[in-house]
Amino acid sequence: AEGSLALGDWRERLMFIYEKKLQYPVKIKTPNPKLASIIISQYGGPDGELGASMRYLSQRFSMPCPELKGLLTDIGTEELSHLEMVAAIVHQLTRNLTDEQVKANPNFAAYFVDHTAGIYPVSAAGVPFDMKYVGIKGDVIADLHEDLAAEQKARVTYDNLLRLIDDPDVRDPIKFLREREVVHYQ
């Protein structure tokens, strides 16, 4: 039709294109609801990936130059891929659980009551995600300092998780995510 875009032209106007694969593989062999109940904090906790993606993708609009706007868009998009990785970790840790496995893990049992094994944005303490975690001032200096602090807080959370996790299948993607926090800070 007149005025419509060809498929190639349409794709070039997209902000990003979703590839149907994780940024880093997640292949957890052994379900473990106890680990899932702490790792979920990096999904919807105060320093998690949901807040990070919203922070960058919202702050980008008040950036004064295209290079900064592009950088925050790129990082925000990558944070969405981290959100997907954390969800994959939690899902693989909670797949096909027996009632006995759920009952044996009180923290996960409380989560299970409301969400079964669905991926819900919540902290390890059970506090649902809230946009109050996301700092956006519309001031370049304030927002960039917020981003630097947020990357360090996320790194510390991943450090804390690594102190509590022995399973190498879980540690491997967590170490990758921790390293990306360091790269974003830099």
Short mmCIF file of C-alpha atoms in Angstrom, two decimals:
data_model
loop_
_atom_site.label_atom_id
_atom_site.label_comp_id
_atom_site.label_asym_id
_atom_site.label_seq_id
_atom_site.Cartn_x
_atom_site.Cartn_y
_atom_site.Cartn_z
CA ALA A 1 0.00 0.00 0.00
CA GLU A 2 1.08 3.54 -0.63
CA GLY A 3 2.97 5.04 2.32
CA SER A 4 3.73 1.66 3.90
CA LEU A 5 7.25 0.57 4.77
CA ALA A 6 8.94 -2.41 3.18
CA LEU A 7 9.95 -5.09 5.71
CA GLY A 8 13.63 -4.10 5.54
CA ASP A 9 12.83 -0.41 6.06
CA TRP A 10 10.56 -1.25 9.00
CA ARG A 11 13.24 -3.35 10.72
CA GLU A 12 15.78 -0.52 10.44
CA ARG A 13 13.46 1.74 12.46
CA LEU A 14 13.27 -0.63 15.43
CA MET A 15 15.12 0.34 18.62
CA PHE A 16 16.32 -3.25 19.02
CA ILE A 17 15.64 -6.67 17.58
CA TYR A 18 14.96 -9.60 19.89
CA GLU A 19 17.10 -12.66 19.28
CA LYS A 20 15.45 -15.77 20.66
CA LYS A 21 18.44 -16.81 22.78
CA LEU A 22 19.88 -15.74 26.09
CA GLN A 23 22.89 -13.42 26.17
CA TYR A 24 24.70 -16.16 28.13
CA PRO A 25 23.53 -19.78 28.41
CA VAL A 26 21.63 -20.94 31.50
CA LYS A 27 21.65 -24.71 31.88
CA ILE A 28 20.83 -25.70 35.45
CA LYS A 29 20.56 -29.45 35.99
CA THR A 30 19.30 -29.56 39.59
CA PRO A 31 16.21 -27.63 40.73
CA ASN A 32 16.72 -25.79 44.02
CA PRO A 33 13.87 -23.62 45.34
CA LYS A 34 16.07 -22.31 48.18
CA LEU A 35 18.44 -20.71 45.64
CA ALA A 36 15.53 -19.46 43.54
CA SER A 37 14.13 -17.63 46.58
CA ILE A 38 17.30 -15.52 46.89
CA ILE A 39 18.17 -15.12 43.21
CA ILE A 40 14.68 -13.69 42.53
CA SER A 41 15.96 -10.46 44.12
CA GLN A 42 17.99 -9.78 40.98
CA TYR A 43 14.74 -10.00 39.03
CA GLY A 44 12.55 -7.64 41.03
CA GLY A 45 14.51 -6.55 44.08
CA PRO A 46 15.70 -3.01 44.83
CA ASP A 47 18.96 -3.44 42.90
CA GLY A 48 17.72 -5.94 40.32
CA GLU A 49 17.60 -6.05 36.55
CA LEU A 50 13.99 -4.85 36.19
CA GLY A 51 14.83 -1.59 37.94
CA ALA A 52 18.06 -1.25 35.95
CA SER A 53 16.32 -1.63 32.60
CA MET A 54 13.59 0.86 33.55
CA ARG A 55 16.19 3.33 34.87
CA TYR A 56 18.27 3.42 31.69
CA LEU A 57 15.38 3.28 29.25
CA SER A 58 13.62 6.14 31.07
CA GLN A 59 16.67 8.32 31.67
CA ARG A 60 17.67 8.21 28.01
CA PHE A 61 14.96 10.68 27.07
CA SER A 62 16.53 13.56 29.01
CA MET A 63 20.06 13.03 27.73
CA PRO A 64 21.25 16.11 25.80
CA CYS A 65 23.32 14.38 23.12
CA PRO A 66 22.69 11.39 20.85
CA GLU A 67 25.80 9.54 22.10
CA LEU A 68 24.57 9.50 25.71
CA LYS A 69 21.02 8.69 24.63
CA GLY A 70 22.40 5.79 22.56
CA LEU A 71 24.61 4.54 25.40
CA LEU A 72 21.72 4.46 27.89
CA THR A 73 19.49 2.76 25.30
CA ASP A 74 22.14 0.10 24.69
CA ILE A 75 22.70 -0.55 28.39
CA GLY A 76 18.95 -0.53 29.14
CA THR A 77 18.38 -3.05 26.37
CA GLU A 78 21.16 -5.25 27.74
CA GLU A 79 19.60 -5.01 31.19
CA LEU A 80 16.41 -6.46 29.68
CA SER A 81 18.47 -9.43 28.49
CA HIS A 82 19.83 -9.79 32.04
CA LEU A 83 16.26 -9.75 33.35
CA GLU A 84 15.52 -12.62 30.99
CA MET A 85 18.59 -14.54 32.20
CA VAL A 86 17.61 -14.16 35.86
CA ALA A 87 14.09 -15.35 35.00
CA ALA A 88 15.58 -18.38 33.22
CA ILE A 89 17.72 -19.16 36.28
CA VAL A 90 14.74 -18.93 38.64
CA HIS A 91 12.55 -20.95 36.28
CA GLN A 92 15.13 -23.72 35.93
CA LEU A 93 15.63 -23.82 39.71
CA THR A 94 11.87 -24.22 40.31
CA ARG A 95 10.77 -26.45 37.45
CA ASN A 96 8.89 -29.65 38.26
CA LEU A 97 9.16 -29.28 42.03
CA THR A 98 7.42 -31.80 44.24
CA ASP A 99 5.21 -30.67 47.11
CA GLU A 100 7.88 -31.99 49.48
CA GLN A 101 10.55 -29.78 47.87
CA VAL A 102 8.31 -26.74 48.22
CA LYS A 103 7.44 -27.53 51.84
CA ALA A 104 11.12 -28.05 52.72
CA ASN A 105 11.94 -24.44 51.73
CA PRO A 106 9.87 -21.99 53.81
CA ASN A 107 10.96 -18.89 51.88
CA PHE A 108 10.03 -20.45 48.57
CA ALA A 109 6.83 -21.92 50.05
CA ALA A 110 5.65 -18.40 50.90
CA TYR A 111 6.38 -17.29 47.32
CA PHE A 112 4.74 -20.47 45.97
CA VAL A 113 1.45 -19.71 47.74
CA ASP A 114 0.98 -16.55 45.68
CA HIS A 115 2.85 -17.31 42.45
CA THR A 116 3.33 -21.12 42.23
CA ALA A 117 6.52 -21.29 40.13
CA GLY A 118 5.70 -18.21 38.06
CA ILE A 119 8.36 -15.54 37.71
CA TYR A 120 7.17 -12.55 39.73
CA PRO A 121 9.24 -9.39 40.36
CA VAL A 122 9.97 -9.50 44.08
CA SER A 123 12.96 -9.14 46.39
CA ALA A 124 14.43 -12.04 48.35
CA ALA A 125 12.63 -10.54 51.37
CA GLY A 126 9.28 -10.88 49.56
CA VAL A 127 8.77 -7.19 48.77
CA PRO A 128 7.17 -6.74 45.31
CA PHE A 129 8.95 -4.57 42.76
CA ASP A 130 8.11 -0.90 42.92
CA MET A 131 9.21 1.93 40.65
CA LYS A 132 10.40 3.74 43.78
CA TYR A 133 13.61 1.73 43.26
CA VAL A 134 14.27 3.60 40.04
CA GLY A 135 16.05 6.95 40.30
CA ILE A 136 15.26 9.38 37.48
CA LYS A 137 15.80 13.12 37.94
CA GLY A 138 16.06 14.41 34.38
CA ASP A 139 19.45 15.93 35.22
CA VAL A 140 22.41 14.45 33.34
CA ILE A 141 24.87 14.53 36.24
CA ALA A 142 22.38 13.26 38.85
CA ASP A 143 21.13 10.47 36.56
CA LEU A 144 24.62 9.28 35.58
CA HIS A 145 25.68 9.20 39.25
CA GLU A 146 22.51 7.22 40.01
CA ASP A 147 23.50 4.76 37.28
CA LEU A 148 27.03 4.34 38.65
CA ALA A 149 25.71 3.72 42.16
CA ALA A 150 23.07 1.30 40.87
CA GLU A 151 25.68 -0.76 39.00
CA GLN A 152 27.76 -1.05 42.18
CA LYS A 153 24.74 -2.07 44.26
CA ALA A 154 23.85 -4.74 41.69
CA ARG A 155 27.47 -5.97 41.72
CA VAL A 156 27.37 -6.27 45.51
CA THR A 157 24.11 -8.23 45.30
CA TYR A 158 25.69 -10.63 42.81
CA ASP A 159 28.74 -10.91 45.12
CA ASN A 160 26.40 -11.78 47.99
CA LEU A 161 24.62 -14.39 45.88
CA LEU A 162 27.95 -15.96 44.89
CA ARG A 163 28.83 -16.28 48.59
CA LEU A 164 25.66 -18.33 49.12
CA ILE A 165 25.66 -20.49 45.97
CA ASP A 166 27.71 -23.67 45.54
CA ASP A 167 26.10 -25.11 42.39
CA PRO A 168 28.47 -24.41 39.43
CA ASP A 169 25.53 -24.44 36.98
CA VAL A 170 24.02 -21.51 38.89
CA ARG A 171 27.29 -19.73 39.72
CA ASP A 172 28.39 -19.58 36.08
CA PRO A 173 25.63 -17.30 34.72
CA ILE A 174 25.63 -15.30 37.98
CA LYS A 175 29.36 -14.61 37.50
CA PHE A 176 28.66 -13.47 33.94
CA LEU A 177 25.93 -11.09 35.15
CA ARG A 178 28.22 -9.74 37.87
CA GLU A 179 30.92 -9.01 35.29
CA ARG A 180 28.44 -7.08 33.13
CA GLU A 181 27.65 -4.84 36.12
CA VAL A 182 31.37 -4.01 36.30
CA VAL A 183 31.47 -3.28 32.55
CA HIS A 184 28.42 -0.99 32.79
CA TYR A 185 30.02 0.86 35.70
CA GLN A 186 33.15 1.43 33.64
#
